[in-house]
Every structure is written in C-alpha cells, then in structure tokens.
JSON list of C-alpha atoms and ligand atoms in Angstrom, two decimals:
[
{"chain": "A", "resi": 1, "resn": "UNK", "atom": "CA", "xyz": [-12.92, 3.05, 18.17]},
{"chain": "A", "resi": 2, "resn": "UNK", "atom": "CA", "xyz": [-15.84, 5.55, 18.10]},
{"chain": "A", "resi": 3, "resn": "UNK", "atom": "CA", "xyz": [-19.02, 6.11, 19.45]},
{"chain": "A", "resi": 4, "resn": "UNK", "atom": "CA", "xyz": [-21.59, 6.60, 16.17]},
{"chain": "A", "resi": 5, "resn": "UNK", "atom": "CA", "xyz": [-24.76, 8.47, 16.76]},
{"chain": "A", "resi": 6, "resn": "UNK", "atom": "CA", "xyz": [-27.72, 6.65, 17.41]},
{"chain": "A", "resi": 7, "resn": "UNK", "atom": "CA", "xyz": [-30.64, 7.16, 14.34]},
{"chain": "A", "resi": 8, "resn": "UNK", "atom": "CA", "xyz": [-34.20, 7.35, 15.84]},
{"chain": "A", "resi": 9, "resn": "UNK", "atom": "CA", "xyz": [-37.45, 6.58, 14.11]},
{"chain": "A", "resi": 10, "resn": "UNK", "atom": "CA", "xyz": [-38.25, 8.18, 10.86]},
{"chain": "A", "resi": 11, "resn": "UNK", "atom": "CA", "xyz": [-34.74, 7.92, 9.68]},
{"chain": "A", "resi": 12, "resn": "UNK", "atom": "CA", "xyz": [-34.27, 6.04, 6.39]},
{"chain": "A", "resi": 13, "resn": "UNK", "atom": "CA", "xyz": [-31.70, 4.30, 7.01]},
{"chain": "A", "resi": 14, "resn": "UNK", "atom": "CA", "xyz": [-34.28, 2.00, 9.69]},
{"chain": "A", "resi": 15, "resn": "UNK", "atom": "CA", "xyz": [-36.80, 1.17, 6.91]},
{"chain": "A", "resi": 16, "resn": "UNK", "atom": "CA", "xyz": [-34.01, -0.75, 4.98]},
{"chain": "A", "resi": 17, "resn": "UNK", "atom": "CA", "xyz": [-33.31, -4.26, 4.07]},
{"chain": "A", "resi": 18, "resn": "UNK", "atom": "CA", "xyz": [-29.34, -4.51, 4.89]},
{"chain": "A", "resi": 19, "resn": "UNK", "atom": "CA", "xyz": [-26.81, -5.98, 2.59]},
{"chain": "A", "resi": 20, "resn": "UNK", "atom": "CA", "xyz": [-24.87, -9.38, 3.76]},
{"chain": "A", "resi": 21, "resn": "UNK", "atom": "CA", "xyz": [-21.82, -8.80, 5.12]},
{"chain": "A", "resi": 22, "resn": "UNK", "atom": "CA", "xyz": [-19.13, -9.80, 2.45]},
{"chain": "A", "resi": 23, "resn": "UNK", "atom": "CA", "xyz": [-16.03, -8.91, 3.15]},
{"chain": "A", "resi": 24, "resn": "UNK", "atom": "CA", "xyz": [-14.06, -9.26, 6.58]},
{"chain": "A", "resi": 25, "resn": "UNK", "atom": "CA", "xyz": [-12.18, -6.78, 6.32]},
{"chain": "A", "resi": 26, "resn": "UNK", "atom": "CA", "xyz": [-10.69, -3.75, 9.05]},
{"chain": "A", "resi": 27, "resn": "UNK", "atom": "CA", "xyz": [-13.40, -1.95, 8.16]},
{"chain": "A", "resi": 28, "resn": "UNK", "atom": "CA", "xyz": [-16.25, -4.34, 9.81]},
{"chain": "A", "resi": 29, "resn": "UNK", "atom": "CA", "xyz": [-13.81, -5.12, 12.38]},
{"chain": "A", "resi": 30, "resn": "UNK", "atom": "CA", "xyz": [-13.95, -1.21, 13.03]},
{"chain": "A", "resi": 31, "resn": "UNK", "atom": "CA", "xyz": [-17.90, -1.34, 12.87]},
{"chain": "A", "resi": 32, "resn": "UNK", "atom": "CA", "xyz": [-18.31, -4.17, 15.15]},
{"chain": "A", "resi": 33, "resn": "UNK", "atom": "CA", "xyz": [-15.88, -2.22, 17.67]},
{"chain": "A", "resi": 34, "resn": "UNK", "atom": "CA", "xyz": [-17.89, 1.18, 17.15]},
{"chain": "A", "resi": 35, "resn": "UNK", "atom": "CA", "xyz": [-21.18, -0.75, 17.55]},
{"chain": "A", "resi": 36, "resn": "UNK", "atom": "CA", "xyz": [-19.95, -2.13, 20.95]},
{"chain": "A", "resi": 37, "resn": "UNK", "atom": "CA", "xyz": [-18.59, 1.04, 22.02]},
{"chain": "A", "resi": 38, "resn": "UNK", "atom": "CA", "xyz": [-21.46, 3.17, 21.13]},
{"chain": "A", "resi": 39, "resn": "UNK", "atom": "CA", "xyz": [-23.69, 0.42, 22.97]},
{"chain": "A", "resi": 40, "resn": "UNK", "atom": "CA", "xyz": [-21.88, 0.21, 26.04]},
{"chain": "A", "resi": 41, "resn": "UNK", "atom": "CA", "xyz": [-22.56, 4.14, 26.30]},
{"chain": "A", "resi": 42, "resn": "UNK", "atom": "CA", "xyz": [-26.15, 3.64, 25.44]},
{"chain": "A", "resi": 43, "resn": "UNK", "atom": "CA", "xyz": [-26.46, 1.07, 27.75]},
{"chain": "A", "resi": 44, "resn": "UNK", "atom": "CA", "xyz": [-28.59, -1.39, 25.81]},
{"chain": "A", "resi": 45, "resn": "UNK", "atom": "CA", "xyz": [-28.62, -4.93, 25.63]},
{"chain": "A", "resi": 46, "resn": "UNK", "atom": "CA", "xyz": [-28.03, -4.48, 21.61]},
{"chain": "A", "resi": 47, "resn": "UNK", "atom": "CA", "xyz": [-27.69, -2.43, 18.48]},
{"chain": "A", "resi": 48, "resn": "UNK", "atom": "CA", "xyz": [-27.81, -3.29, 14.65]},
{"chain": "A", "resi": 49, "resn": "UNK", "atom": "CA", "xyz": [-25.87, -1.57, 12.04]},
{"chain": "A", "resi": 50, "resn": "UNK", "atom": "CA", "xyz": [-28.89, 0.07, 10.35]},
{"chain": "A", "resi": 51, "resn": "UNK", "atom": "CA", "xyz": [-28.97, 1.84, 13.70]},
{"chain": "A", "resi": 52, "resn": "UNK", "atom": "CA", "xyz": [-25.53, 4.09, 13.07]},
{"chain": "A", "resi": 53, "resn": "UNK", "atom": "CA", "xyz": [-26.72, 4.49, 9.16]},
{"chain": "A", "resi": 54, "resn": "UNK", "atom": "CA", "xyz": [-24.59, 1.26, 7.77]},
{"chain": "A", "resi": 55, "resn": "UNK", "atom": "CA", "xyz": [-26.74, -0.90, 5.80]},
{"chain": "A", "resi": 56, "resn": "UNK", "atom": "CA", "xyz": [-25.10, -4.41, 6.27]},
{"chain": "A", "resi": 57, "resn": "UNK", "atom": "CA", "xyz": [-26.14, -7.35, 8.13]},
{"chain": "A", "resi": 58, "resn": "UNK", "atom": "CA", "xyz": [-24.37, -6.82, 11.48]},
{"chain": "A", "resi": 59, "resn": "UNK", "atom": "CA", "xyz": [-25.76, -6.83, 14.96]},
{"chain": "A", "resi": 60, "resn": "UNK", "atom": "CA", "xyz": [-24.22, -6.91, 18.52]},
{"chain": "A", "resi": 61, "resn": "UNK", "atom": "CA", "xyz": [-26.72, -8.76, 21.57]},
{"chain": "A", "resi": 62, "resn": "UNK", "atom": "CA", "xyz": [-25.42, -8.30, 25.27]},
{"chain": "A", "resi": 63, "resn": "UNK", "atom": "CA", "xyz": [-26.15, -12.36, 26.35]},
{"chain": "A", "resi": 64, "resn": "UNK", "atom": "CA", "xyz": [-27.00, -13.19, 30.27]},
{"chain": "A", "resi": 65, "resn": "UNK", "atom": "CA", "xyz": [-23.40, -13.40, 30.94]},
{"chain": "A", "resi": 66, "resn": "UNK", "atom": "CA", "xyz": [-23.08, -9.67, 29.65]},
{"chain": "A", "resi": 67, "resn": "UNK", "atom": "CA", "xyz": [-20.66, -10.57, 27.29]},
{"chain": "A", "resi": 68, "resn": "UNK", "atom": "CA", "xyz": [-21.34, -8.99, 23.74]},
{"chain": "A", "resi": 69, "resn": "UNK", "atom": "CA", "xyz": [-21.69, -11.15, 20.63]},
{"chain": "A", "resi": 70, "resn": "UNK", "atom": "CA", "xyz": [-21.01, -10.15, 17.11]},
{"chain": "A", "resi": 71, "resn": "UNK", "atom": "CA", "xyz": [-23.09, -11.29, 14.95]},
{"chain": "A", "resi": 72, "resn": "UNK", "atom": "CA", "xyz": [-22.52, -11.10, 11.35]},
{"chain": "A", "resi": 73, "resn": "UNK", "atom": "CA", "xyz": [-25.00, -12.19, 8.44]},
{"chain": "A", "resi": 74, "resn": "UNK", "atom": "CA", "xyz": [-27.04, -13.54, 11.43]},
{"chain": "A", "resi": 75, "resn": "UNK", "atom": "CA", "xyz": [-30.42, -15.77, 11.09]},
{"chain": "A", "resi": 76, "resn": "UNK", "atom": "CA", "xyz": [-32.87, -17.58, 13.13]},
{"chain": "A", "resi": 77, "resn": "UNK", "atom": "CA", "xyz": [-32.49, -21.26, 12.17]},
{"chain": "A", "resi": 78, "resn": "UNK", "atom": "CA", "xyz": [-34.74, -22.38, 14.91]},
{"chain": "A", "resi": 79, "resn": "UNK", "atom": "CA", "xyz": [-37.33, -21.18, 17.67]},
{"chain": "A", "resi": 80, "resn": "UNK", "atom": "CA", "xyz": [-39.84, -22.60, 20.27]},
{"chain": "A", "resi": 81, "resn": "UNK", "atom": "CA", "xyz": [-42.10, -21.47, 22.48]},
{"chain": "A", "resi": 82, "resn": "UNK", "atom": "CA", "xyz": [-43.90, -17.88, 22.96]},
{"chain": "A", "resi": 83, "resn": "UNK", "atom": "CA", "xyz": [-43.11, -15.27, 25.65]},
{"chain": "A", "resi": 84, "resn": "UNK", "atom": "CA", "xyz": [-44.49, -11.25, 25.84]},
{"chain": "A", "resi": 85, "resn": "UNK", "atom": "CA", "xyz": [-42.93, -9.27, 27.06]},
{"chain": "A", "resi": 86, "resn": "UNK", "atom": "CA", "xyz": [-41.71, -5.50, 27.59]},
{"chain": "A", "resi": 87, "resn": "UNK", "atom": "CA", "xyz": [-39.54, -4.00, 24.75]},
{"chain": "A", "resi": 88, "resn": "UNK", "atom": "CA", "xyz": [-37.26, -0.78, 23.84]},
{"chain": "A", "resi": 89, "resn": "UNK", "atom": "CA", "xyz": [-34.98, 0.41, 21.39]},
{"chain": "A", "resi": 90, "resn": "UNK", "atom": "CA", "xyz": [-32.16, 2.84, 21.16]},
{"chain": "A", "resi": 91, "resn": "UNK", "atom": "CA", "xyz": [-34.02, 3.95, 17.97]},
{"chain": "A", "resi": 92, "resn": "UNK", "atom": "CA", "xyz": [-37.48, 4.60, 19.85]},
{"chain": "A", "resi": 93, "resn": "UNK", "atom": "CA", "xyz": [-36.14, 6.29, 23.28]},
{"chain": "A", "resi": 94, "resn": "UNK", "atom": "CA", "xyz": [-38.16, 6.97, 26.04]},
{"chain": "A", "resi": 95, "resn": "UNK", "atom": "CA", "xyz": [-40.70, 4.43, 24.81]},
{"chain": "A", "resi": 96, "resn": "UNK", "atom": "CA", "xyz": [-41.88, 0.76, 25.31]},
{"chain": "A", "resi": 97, "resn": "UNK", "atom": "CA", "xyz": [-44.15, -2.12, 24.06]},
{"chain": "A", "resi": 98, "resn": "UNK", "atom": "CA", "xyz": [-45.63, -5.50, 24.71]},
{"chain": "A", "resi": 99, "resn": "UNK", "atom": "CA", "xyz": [-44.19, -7.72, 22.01]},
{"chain": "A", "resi": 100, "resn": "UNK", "atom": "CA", "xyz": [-44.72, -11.74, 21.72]},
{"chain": "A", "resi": 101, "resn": "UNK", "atom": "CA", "xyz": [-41.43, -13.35, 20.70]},
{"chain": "A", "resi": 102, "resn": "UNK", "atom": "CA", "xyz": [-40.02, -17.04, 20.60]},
{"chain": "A", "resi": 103, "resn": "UNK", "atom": "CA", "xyz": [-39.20, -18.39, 24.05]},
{"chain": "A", "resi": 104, "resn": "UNK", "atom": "CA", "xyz": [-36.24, -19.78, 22.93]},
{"chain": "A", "resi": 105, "resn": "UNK", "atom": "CA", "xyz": [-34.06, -19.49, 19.62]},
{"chain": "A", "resi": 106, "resn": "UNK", "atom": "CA", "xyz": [-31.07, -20.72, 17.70]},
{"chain": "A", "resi": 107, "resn": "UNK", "atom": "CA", "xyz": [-29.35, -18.35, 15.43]},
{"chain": "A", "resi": 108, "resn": "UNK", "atom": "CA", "xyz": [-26.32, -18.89, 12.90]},
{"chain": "A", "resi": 109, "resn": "UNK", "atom": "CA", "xyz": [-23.81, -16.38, 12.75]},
{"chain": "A", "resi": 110, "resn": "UNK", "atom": "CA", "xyz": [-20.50, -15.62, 11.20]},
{"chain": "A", "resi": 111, "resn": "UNK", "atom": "CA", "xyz": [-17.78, -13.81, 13.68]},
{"chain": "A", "resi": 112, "resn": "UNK", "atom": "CA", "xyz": [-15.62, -10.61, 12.05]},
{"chain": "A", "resi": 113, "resn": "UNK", "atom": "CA", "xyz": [-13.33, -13.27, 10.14]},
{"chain": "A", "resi": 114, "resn": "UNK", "atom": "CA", "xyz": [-16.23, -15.23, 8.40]},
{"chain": "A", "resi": 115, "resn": "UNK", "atom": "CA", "xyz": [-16.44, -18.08, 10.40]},
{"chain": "A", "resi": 116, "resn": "UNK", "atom": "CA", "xyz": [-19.95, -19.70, 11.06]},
{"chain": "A", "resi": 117, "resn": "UNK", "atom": "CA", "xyz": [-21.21, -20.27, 14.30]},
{"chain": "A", "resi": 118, "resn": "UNK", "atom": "CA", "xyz": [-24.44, -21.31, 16.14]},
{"chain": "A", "resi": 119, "resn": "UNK", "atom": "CA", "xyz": [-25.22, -19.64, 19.81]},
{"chain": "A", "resi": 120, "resn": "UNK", "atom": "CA", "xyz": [-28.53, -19.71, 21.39]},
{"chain": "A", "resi": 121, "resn": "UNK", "atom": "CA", "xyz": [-30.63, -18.09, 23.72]},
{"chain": "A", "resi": 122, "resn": "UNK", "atom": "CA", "xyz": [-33.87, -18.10, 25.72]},
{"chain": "A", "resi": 123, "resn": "UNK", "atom": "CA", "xyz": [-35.99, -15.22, 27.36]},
{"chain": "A", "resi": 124, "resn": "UNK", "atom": "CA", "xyz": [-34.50, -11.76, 27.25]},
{"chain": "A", "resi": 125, "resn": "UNK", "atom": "CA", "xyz": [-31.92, -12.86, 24.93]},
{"chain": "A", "resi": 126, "resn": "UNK", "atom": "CA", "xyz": [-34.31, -14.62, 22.51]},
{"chain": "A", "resi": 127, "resn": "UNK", "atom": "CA", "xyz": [-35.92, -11.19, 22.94]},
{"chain": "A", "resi": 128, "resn": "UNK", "atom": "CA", "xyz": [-32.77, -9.33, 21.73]},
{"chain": "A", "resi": 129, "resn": "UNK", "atom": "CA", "xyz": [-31.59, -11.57, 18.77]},
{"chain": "A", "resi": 130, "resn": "UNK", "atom": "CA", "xyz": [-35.14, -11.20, 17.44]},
{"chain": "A", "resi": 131, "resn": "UNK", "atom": "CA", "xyz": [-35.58, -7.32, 18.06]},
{"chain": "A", "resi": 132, "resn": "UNK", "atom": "CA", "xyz": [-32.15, -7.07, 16.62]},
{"chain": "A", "resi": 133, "resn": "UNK", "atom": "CA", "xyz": [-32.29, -9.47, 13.48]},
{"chain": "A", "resi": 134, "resn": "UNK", "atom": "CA", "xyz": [-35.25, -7.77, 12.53]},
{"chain": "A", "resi": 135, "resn": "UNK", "atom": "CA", "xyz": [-33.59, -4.04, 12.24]},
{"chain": "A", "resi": 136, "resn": "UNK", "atom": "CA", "xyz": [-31.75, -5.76, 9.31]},
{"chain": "A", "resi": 137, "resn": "UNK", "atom": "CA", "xyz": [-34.74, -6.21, 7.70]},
{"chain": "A", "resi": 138, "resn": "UNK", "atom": "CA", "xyz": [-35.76, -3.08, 7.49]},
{"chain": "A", "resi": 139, "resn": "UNK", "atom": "CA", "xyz": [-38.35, -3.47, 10.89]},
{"chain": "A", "resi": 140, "resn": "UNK", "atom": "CA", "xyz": [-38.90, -1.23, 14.23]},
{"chain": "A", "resi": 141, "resn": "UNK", "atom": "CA", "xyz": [-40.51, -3.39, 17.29]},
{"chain": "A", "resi": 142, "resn": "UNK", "atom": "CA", "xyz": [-43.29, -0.51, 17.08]},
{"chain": "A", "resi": 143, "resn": "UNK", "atom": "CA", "xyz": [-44.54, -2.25, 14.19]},
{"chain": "A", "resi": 144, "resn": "UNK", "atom": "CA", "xyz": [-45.80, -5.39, 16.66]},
{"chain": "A", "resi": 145, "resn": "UNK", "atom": "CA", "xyz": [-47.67, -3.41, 19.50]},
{"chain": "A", "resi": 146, "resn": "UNK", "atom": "CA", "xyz": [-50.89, -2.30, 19.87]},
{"chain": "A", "resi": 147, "resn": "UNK", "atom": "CA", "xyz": [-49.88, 0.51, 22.44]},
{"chain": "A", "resi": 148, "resn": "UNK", "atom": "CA", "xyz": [-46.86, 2.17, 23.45]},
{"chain": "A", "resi": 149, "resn": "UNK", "atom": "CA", "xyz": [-45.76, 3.31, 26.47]},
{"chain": "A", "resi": 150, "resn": "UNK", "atom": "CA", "xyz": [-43.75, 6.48, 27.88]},
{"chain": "A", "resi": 151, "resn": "UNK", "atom": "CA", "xyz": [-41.81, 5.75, 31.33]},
{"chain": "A", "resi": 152, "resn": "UNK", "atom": "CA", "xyz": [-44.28, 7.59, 33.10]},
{"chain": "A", "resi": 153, "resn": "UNK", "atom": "CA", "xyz": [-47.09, 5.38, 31.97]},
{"chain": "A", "resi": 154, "resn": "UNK", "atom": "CA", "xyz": [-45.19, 2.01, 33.22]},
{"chain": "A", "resi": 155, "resn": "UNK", "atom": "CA", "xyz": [-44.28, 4.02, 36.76]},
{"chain": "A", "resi": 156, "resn": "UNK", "atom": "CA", "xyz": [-47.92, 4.77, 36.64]},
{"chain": "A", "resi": 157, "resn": "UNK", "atom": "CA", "xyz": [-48.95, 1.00, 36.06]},
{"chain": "A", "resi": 158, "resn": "UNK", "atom": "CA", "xyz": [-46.22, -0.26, 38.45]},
{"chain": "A", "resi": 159, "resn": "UNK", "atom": "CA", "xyz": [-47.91, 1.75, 40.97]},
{"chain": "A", "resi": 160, "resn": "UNK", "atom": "CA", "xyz": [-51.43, 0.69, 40.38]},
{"chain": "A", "resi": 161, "resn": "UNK", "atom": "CA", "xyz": [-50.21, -3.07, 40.39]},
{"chain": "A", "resi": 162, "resn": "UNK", "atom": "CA", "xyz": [-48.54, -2.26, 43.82]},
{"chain": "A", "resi": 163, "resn": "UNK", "atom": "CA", "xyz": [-51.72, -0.76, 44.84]},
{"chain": "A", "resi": 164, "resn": "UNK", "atom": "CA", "xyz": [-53.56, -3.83, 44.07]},
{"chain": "A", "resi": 165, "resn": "UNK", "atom": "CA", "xyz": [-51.53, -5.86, 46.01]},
{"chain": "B", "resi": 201, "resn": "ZN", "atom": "ZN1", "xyz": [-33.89, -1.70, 18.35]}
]
C-alpha cells in the first residue's frame, strides 16, 4: 500500500470522464488499498480515483459507521429529497461551499471482485456518494456554488451567528 498524492484544481486529470472499471484484477485491488490509505491520511470522508491521476470509475465514501466502502463502476439508481449543505474536497483545500444534494440515495456498486451490490445512504453520506460519483464524471463541487468560502470566513460567520444568539 501507498499513499498517492492528492491532485488539486486545475489538474487535468479532474476535468475527465473516467473509464468503467473492467478488470478486477491486483492492480485495482492495489488502487482501492492506496485510495483508502491515502484517505485515511487526508482525513476525508472520501476520494475518487481521478483524484490520484487514475481515470477509472472507482471511489471510496467513509459511511456513518466510519467504515470505508469501495465502490467500483458506482451509480445513483435512486434519490429523494433535498438537503444544503456545507461541502469540501481534498482537491479544493482550504475551501468550502453550500451545495443542494439528494436527502437520501441508493447507489449500485460492484466490490474489487466484480460483484454488484446496492448500499444506501442519507445526509452526509448522500452528500459524499454524490460529491464523489460526480469526480468520475469529470465534475468539482465548485461548479454548484455561488460563493466559496476560506476557513476564516466560516470562523467569521460562526462567530456572528453566536453573536446573534
Ligand atoms: Zn472531492
């Protein structure tokens, strides 16, 4: 296992549409492990492949439970609701956005031997598996807010909301 470096905006490699995931072979076994590894250093709640400069449809989301989930060739077969929310990204340190997402979603997955499987998830975790399914196609979360903000701006607004309370 190794940890792979990061790519931040203006890369290539993050304006991509990623290749399925066709073979199940050591080497995505070896991805998936890096992209866990080089996560749990980051300390995110989840990184695509695009992310470390491989262009294939494979993304790991941290769930509630903090376990990690490997998704492979992942999509979103169903969604409800609407939530907004604060987002980040590996890709875009330092910075954050307002971003309406599904409430709740179902995605379908295949694990590192090619096996389907369905998992789903609501709030933060509907949050991730959309933030993350959509770095496979190519798209940053910047792309969806109006503003963005540094940490001093949300220590700034956290204070201001204190202040009004
Ligand atoms: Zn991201």
């Amino acid at each position: 296992m190794a940890i792979r470096t990061i790519l931040t905006k203006g890369e290539p490699a993050l304006n991509k549409v990623c290749h399925p995931v066709t073979k199940f072979d050591d080497k995505l076994a070896d991805l998936l492990d890096d992209l866990k590894e080089t996560l749990a250093q980051a300390n995110g709640l989840g990184l695509a492949a695009p992310q470390v400069g491989i262009l294939r449809r494979a993304v790991i989301v941290v769930n509630e439970e903090g376990e990690m989930l490997e998704l492979v060739n992942p999509e979103i077969i169903a969604r409800e609701g609407e939530q907004d929310g604060l987002e980040g990204c590996l890709s875009v340190p330092g910075m954050w956005g307002y971003v309406k997402r599904p409430a709740w979603v179902r995605v379908k997955a295949q694990d590192r031997k090619g096996n389907w499987f369905e998992v789903e998830g609501s709030d933060i975790t509907a949050r991730c598996f959309c933030h993350e399914l959509s770095h496979l196609d190519g798209h940053l979360y910047t792309e969806l807010c109006d503003k963005l903000y540094t940490n001093e701006d949300l220590d700034r607004m956290m204070e201001e909301q204190e202040d009004q309370e």
